[in-house]
Tab-separated table of C-alpha atoms in Angstrom:
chain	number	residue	atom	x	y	z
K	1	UNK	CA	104.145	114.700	108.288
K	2	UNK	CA	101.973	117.767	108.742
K	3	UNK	CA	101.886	119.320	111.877
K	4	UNK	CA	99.774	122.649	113.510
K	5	UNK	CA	100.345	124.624	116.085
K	6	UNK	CA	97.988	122.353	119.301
K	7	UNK	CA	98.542	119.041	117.200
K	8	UNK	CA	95.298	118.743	116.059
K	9	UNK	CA	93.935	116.623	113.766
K	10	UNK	CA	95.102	118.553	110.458
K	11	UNK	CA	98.192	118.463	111.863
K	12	UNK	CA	99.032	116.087	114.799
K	13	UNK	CA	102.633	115.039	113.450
K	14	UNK	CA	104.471	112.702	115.067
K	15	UNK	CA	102.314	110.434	117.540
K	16	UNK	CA	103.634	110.498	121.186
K	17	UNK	CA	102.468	106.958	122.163
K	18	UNK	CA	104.974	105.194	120.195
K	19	UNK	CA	108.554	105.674	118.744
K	20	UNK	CA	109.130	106.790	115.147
K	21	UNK	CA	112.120	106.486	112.730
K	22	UNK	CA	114.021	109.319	112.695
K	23	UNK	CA	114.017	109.329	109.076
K	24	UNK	CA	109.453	110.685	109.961
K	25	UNK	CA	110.037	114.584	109.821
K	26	UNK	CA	107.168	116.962	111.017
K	27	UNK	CA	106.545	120.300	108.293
K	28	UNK	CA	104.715	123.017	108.846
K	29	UNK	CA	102.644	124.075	106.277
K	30	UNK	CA	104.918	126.970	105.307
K	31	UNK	CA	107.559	124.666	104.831
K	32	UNK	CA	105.258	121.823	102.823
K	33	UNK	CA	105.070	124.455	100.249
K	34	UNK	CA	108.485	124.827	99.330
K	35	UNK	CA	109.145	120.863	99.981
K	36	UNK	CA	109.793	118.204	96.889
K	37	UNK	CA	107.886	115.425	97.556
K	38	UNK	CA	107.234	112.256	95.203
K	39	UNK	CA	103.897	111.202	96.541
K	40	UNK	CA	101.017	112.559	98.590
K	41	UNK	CA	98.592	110.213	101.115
K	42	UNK	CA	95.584	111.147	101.644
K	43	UNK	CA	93.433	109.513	104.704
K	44	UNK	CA	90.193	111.795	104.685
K	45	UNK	CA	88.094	113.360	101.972
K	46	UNK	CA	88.721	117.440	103.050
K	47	UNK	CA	92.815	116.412	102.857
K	48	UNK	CA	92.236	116.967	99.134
K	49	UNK	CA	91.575	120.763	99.777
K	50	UNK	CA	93.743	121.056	102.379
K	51	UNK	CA	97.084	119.600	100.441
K	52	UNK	CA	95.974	122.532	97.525
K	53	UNK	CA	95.621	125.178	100.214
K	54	UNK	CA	99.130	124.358	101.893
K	55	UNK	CA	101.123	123.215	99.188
K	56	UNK	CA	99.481	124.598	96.081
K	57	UNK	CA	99.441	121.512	94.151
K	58	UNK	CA	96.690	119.358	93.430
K	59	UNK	CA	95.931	115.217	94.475
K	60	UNK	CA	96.631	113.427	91.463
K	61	UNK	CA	97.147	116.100	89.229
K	62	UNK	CA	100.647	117.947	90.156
K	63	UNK	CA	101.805	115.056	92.704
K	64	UNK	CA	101.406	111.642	92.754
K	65	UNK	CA	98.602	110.393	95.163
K	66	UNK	CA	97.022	107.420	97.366
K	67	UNK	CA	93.861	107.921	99.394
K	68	UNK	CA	94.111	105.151	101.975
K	69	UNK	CA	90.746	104.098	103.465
K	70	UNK	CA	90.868	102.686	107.012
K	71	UNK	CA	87.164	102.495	107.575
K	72	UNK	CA	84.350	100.416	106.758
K	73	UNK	CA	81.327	102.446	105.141
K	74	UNK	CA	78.975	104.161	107.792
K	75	UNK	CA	76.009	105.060	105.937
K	76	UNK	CA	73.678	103.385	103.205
K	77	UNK	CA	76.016	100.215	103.531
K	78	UNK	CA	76.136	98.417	100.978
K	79	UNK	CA	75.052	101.330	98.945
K	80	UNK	CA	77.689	103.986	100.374
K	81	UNK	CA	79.809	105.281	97.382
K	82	UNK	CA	83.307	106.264	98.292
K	83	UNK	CA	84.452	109.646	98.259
K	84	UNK	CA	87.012	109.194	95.397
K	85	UNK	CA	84.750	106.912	93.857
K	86	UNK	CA	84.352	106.879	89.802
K	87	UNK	CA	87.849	109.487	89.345
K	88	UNK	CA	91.152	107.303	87.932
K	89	UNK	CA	93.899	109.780	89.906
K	90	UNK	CA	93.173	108.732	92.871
K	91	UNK	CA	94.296	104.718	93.709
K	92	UNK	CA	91.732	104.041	96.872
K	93	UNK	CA	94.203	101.595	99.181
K	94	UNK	CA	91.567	99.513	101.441
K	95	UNK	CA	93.045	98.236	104.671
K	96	UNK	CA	90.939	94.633	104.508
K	97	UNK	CA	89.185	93.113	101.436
K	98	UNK	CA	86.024	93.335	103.517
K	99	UNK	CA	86.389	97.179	103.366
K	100	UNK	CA	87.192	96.814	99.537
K	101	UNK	CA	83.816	94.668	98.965
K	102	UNK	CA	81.787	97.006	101.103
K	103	UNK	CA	82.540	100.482	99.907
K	104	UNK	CA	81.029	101.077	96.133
K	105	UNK	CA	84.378	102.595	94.401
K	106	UNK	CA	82.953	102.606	91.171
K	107	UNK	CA	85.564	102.712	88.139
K	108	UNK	CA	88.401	103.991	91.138
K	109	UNK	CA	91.571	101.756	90.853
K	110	UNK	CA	91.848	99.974	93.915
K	111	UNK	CA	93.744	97.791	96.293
K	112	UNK	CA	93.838	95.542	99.315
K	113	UNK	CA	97.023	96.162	101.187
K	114	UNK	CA	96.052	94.068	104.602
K	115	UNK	CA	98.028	95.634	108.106
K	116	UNK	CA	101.778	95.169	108.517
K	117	UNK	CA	102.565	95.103	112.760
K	118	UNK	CA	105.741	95.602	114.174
K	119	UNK	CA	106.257	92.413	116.172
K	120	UNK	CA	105.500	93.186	120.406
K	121	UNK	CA	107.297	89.872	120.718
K	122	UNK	CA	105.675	86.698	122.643
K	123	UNK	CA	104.809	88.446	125.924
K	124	UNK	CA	102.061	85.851	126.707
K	125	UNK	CA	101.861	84.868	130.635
K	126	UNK	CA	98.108	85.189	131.356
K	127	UNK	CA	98.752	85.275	134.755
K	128	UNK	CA	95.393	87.706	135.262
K	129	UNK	CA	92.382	85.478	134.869
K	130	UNK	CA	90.535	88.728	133.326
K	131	UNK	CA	89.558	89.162	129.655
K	132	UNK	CA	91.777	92.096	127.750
K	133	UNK	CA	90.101	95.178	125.727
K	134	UNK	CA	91.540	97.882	124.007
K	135	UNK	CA	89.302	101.029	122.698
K	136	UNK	CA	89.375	104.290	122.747
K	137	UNK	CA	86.422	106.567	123.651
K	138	UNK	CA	83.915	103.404	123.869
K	139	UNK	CA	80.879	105.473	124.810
K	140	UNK	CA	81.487	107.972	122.671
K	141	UNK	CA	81.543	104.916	119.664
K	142	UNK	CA	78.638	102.977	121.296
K	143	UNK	CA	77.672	99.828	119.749
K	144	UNK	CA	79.608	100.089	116.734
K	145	UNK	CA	82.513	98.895	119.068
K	146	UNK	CA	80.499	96.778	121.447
K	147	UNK	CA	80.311	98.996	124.492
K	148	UNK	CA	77.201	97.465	125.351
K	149	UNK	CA	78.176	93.501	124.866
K	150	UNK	CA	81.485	94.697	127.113
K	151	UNK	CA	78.986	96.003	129.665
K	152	UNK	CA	76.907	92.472	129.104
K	153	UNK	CA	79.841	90.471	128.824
K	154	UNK	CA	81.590	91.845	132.381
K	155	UNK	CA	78.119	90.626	134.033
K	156	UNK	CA	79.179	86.725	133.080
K	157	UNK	CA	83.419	87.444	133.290
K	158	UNK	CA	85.988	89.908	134.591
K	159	UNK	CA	86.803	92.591	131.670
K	160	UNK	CA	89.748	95.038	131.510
K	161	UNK	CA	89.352	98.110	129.158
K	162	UNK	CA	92.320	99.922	128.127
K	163	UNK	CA	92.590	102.628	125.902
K	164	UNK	CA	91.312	106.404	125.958
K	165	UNK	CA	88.054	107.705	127.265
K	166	UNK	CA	87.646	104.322	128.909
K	167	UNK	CA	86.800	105.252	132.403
K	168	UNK	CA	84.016	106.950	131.469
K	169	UNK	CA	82.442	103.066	131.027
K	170	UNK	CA	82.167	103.121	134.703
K	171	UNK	CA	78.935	105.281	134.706
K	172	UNK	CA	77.042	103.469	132.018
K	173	UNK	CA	74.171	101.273	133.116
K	174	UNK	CA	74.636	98.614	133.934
K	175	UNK	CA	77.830	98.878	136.386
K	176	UNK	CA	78.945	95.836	135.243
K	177	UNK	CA	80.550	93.978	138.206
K	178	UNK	CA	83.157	92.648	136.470
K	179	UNK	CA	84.527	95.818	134.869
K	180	UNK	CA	87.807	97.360	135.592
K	181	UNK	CA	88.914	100.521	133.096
K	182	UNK	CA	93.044	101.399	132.699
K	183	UNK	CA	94.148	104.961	130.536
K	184	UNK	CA	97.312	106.600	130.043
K	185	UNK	CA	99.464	103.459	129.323
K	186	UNK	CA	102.023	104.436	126.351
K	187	UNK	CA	102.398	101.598	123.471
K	188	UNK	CA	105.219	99.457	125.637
K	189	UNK	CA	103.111	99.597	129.193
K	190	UNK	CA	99.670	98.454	127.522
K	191	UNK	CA	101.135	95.478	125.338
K	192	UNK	CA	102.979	94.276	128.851
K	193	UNK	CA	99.174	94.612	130.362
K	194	UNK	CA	97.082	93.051	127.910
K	195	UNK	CA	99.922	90.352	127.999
K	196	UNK	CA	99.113	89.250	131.378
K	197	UNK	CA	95.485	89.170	130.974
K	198	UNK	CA	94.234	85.568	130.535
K	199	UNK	CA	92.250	86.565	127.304
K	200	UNK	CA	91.740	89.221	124.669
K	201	UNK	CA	88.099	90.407	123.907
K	202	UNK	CA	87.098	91.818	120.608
K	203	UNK	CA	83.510	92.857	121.009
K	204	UNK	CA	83.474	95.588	117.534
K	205	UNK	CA	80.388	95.089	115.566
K	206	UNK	CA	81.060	97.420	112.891
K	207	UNK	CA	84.903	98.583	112.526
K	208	UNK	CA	87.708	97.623	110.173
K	209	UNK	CA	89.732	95.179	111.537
K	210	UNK	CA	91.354	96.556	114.774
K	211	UNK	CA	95.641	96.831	115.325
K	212	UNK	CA	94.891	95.800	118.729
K	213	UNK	CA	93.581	92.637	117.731
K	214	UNK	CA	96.160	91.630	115.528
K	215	UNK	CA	98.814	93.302	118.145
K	216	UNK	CA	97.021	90.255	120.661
K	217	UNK	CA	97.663	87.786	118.356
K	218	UNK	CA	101.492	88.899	118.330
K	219	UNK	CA	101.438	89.206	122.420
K	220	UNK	CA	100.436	85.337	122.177
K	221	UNK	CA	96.744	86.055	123.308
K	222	UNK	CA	94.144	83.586	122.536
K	223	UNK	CA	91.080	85.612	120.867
K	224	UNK	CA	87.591	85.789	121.750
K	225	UNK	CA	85.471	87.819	118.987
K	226	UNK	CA	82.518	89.511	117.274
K	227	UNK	CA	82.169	87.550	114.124
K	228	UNK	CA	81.771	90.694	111.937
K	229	UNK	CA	83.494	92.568	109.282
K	230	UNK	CA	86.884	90.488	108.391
K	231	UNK	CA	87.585	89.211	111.808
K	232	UNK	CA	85.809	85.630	110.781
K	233	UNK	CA	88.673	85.537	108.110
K	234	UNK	CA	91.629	87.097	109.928
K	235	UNK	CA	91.104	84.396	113.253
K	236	UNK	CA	91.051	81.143	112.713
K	237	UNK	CA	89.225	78.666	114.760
K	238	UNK	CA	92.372	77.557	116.443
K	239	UNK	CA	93.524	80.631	117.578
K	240	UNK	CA	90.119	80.946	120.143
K	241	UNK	CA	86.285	81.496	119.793
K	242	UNK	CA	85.038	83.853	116.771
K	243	UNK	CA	80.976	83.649	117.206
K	244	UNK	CA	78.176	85.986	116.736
K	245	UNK	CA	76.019	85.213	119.892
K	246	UNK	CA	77.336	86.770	123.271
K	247	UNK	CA	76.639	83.793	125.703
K	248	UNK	CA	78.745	81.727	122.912
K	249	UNK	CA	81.753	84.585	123.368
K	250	UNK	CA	80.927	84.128	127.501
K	251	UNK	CA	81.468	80.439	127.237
K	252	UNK	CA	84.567	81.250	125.205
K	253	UNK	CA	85.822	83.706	127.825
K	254	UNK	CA	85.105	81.127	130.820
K	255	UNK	CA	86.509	78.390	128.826
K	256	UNK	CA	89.836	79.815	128.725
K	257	UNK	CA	89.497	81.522	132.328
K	258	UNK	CA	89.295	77.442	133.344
K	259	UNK	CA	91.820	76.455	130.703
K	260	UNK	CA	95.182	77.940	131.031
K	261	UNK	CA	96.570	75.356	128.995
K	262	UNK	CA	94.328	75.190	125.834
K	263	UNK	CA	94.316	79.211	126.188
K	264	UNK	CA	98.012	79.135	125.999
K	265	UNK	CA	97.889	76.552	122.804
K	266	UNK	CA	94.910	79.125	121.211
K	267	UNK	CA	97.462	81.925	121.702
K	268	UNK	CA	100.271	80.313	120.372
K	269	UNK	CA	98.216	79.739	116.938
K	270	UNK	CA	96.992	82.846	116.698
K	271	UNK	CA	100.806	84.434	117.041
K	272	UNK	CA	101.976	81.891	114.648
K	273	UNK	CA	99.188	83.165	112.065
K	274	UNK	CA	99.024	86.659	112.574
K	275	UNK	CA	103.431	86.235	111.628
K	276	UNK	CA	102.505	84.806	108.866
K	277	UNK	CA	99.744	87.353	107.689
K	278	UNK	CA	100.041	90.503	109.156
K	279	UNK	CA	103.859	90.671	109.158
K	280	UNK	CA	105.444	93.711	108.310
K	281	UNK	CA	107.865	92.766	105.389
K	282	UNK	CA	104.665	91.469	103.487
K	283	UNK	CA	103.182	94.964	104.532
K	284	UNK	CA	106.357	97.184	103.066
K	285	UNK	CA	107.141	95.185	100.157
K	286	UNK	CA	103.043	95.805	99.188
K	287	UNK	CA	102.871	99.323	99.591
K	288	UNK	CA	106.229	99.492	98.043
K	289	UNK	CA	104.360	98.180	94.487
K	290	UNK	CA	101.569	100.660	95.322
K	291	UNK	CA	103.857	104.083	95.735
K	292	UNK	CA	106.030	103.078	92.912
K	293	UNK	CA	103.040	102.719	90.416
K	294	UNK	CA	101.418	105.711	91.311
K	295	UNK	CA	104.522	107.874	90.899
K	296	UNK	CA	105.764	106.174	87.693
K	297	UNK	CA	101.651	107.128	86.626
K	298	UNK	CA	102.208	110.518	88.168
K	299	UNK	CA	105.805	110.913	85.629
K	300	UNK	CA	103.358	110.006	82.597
K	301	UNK	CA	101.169	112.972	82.898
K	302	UNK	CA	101.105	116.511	81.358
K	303	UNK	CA	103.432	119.027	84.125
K	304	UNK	CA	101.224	122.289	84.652
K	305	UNK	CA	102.599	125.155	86.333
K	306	UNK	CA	101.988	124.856	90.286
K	307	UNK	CA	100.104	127.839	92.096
K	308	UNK	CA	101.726	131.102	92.143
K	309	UNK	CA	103.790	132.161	94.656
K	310	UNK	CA	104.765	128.059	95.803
């Protein structure tokens, strides 16, 4: 893994919030240049330039590589084209078929690898009668993650919002009565928290499907969400309410604020199904497929000398 001098985003390296295999090295980019490596992931468009300036070798050309998209499109949508649209190098790797649909790819190869989530365990006890949300820098994000049905929503229900940048929530109008904002918790602490919360609240309008969300399902939450982008596919109706009007997700929220029982029973489907779907064996044993075919591809083509001096 790349990693600069401040960890910043070019170069962040290992993340701090949760535990990596040892086997996850950090590299300068000195030392990328005089590293063998098989295959190259690329998660932005500039990463392109930035793997030829540090390494000297070029995506899809002298190394094997796999742009994986994370997002849904942001601009024209439906009509955004993808930035390694219409180029056969490249494999584009979406994270939900929703994405794939969305983004215009052109002739790219592509595929639909869904999430793969280490297991939190069943740490359900909904002891808090308070809804659960995780996001980080909500007002920054605005309504493309709901900060304004979370404001609306912690008018009719009690709302806890985890995750970075959170407290700034408590100087948006309205000053939602309900609202209560938590930061700093590492991986372990926040998947305790949300735990005990009766509920988990997914209020994203327009995001790819969120690892909180499926991390919930894991905890054992019941779910109460936006019906947008693939979350109408990825929880079912058992596993809590999934409805596009926000005094449908308030009843939801109250319903299982009265309910202990039947939000137990919702949470109990929705870990069962997010096991089955977004397990991480499925996960590994996908991208396994994906990196093998693009280095076999990569052994196929012409070698050309690398930049001087690498």
């Amino acid at each position: 893994m790349p990693v600069l001098p401040g960890r910043g985003p070019d170069g962040f390296g290992r993340a701090r919030s949760w535990q990596w295999p040892t086997s996850v090295r950090e590299l300068s980019p000195d030392q990328l240049r005089h590293e063998p490596f098989d295959v190259v992931i690329l998660q932005r468009p500039h990463e392109r330039d930035l793997l030829w300036e540090w390494t000297g070798r070029r995506a899809g050309e002298d190394v094997a590589t796999i742009y994986l998209e994370h997002n849904v499109p942001g601009g024209r949508v439906p009509f955004d084209r993808h930035p390694m649209s219409d180029q056969s190098l490249i494999p584009i790797v979406h994270v939900t078929p929703f994405n794939a649909l969305m983004w215009d790819s052109g002739s790219a190869p592509t595929h639909v690898i869904e999430h793969g989530v280490i297991d939190p365990g069943d740490r359900y006890t909904g002891e808090v009668n308070r809804a659960a949300v995780v996001v980080n820098e909500p007002v920054r994000r605005g309504r493309a993650v709901g900060t304004d049905l979370i404001l609306r929503l912690a008018e009719a229900a009690p709302v806890d919002v985890f995750g970075m940048g959170a407290h700034a929530l408590r100087t948006e109008p309205p000053r939602a009565r309900g609202l209560r904002t938590v930061e700093g918790l590492d991986q372990e602490r926040l998947h305790t928290q949300m735990a005990r919360r009766r509920v988990y609240l997914h209020p994203n309008r327009w995001t790819s499907l969120g690892l909180s969300l499926i991390e919930a399902m894991l905890l054992g939450m019941p779910v109460v969400a936006v019906a947008s982008t693939e979350v109408p596919l990825a929880v079912p109706p058992e596993a809590g309410v999934v409805a596009s009007r926000p005094d449908q997700l308030a009843d939801g929220m109250r319903m299982f604020f009265a309910d202990a029982a039947a939000a137990r029973a919702a949470g109990a489907f929705a870990r069962a199904h997010a096991l089955r779907r977004f397990g991480l064996q499925r996960f590994l044993d996908e991208w396994d497929v994906v990196l093998r075919a693009a280095v076999a591809e990569q052994a196929t083509r012409p070698h050309t000398p690398l930049m001087s001096g690498s």
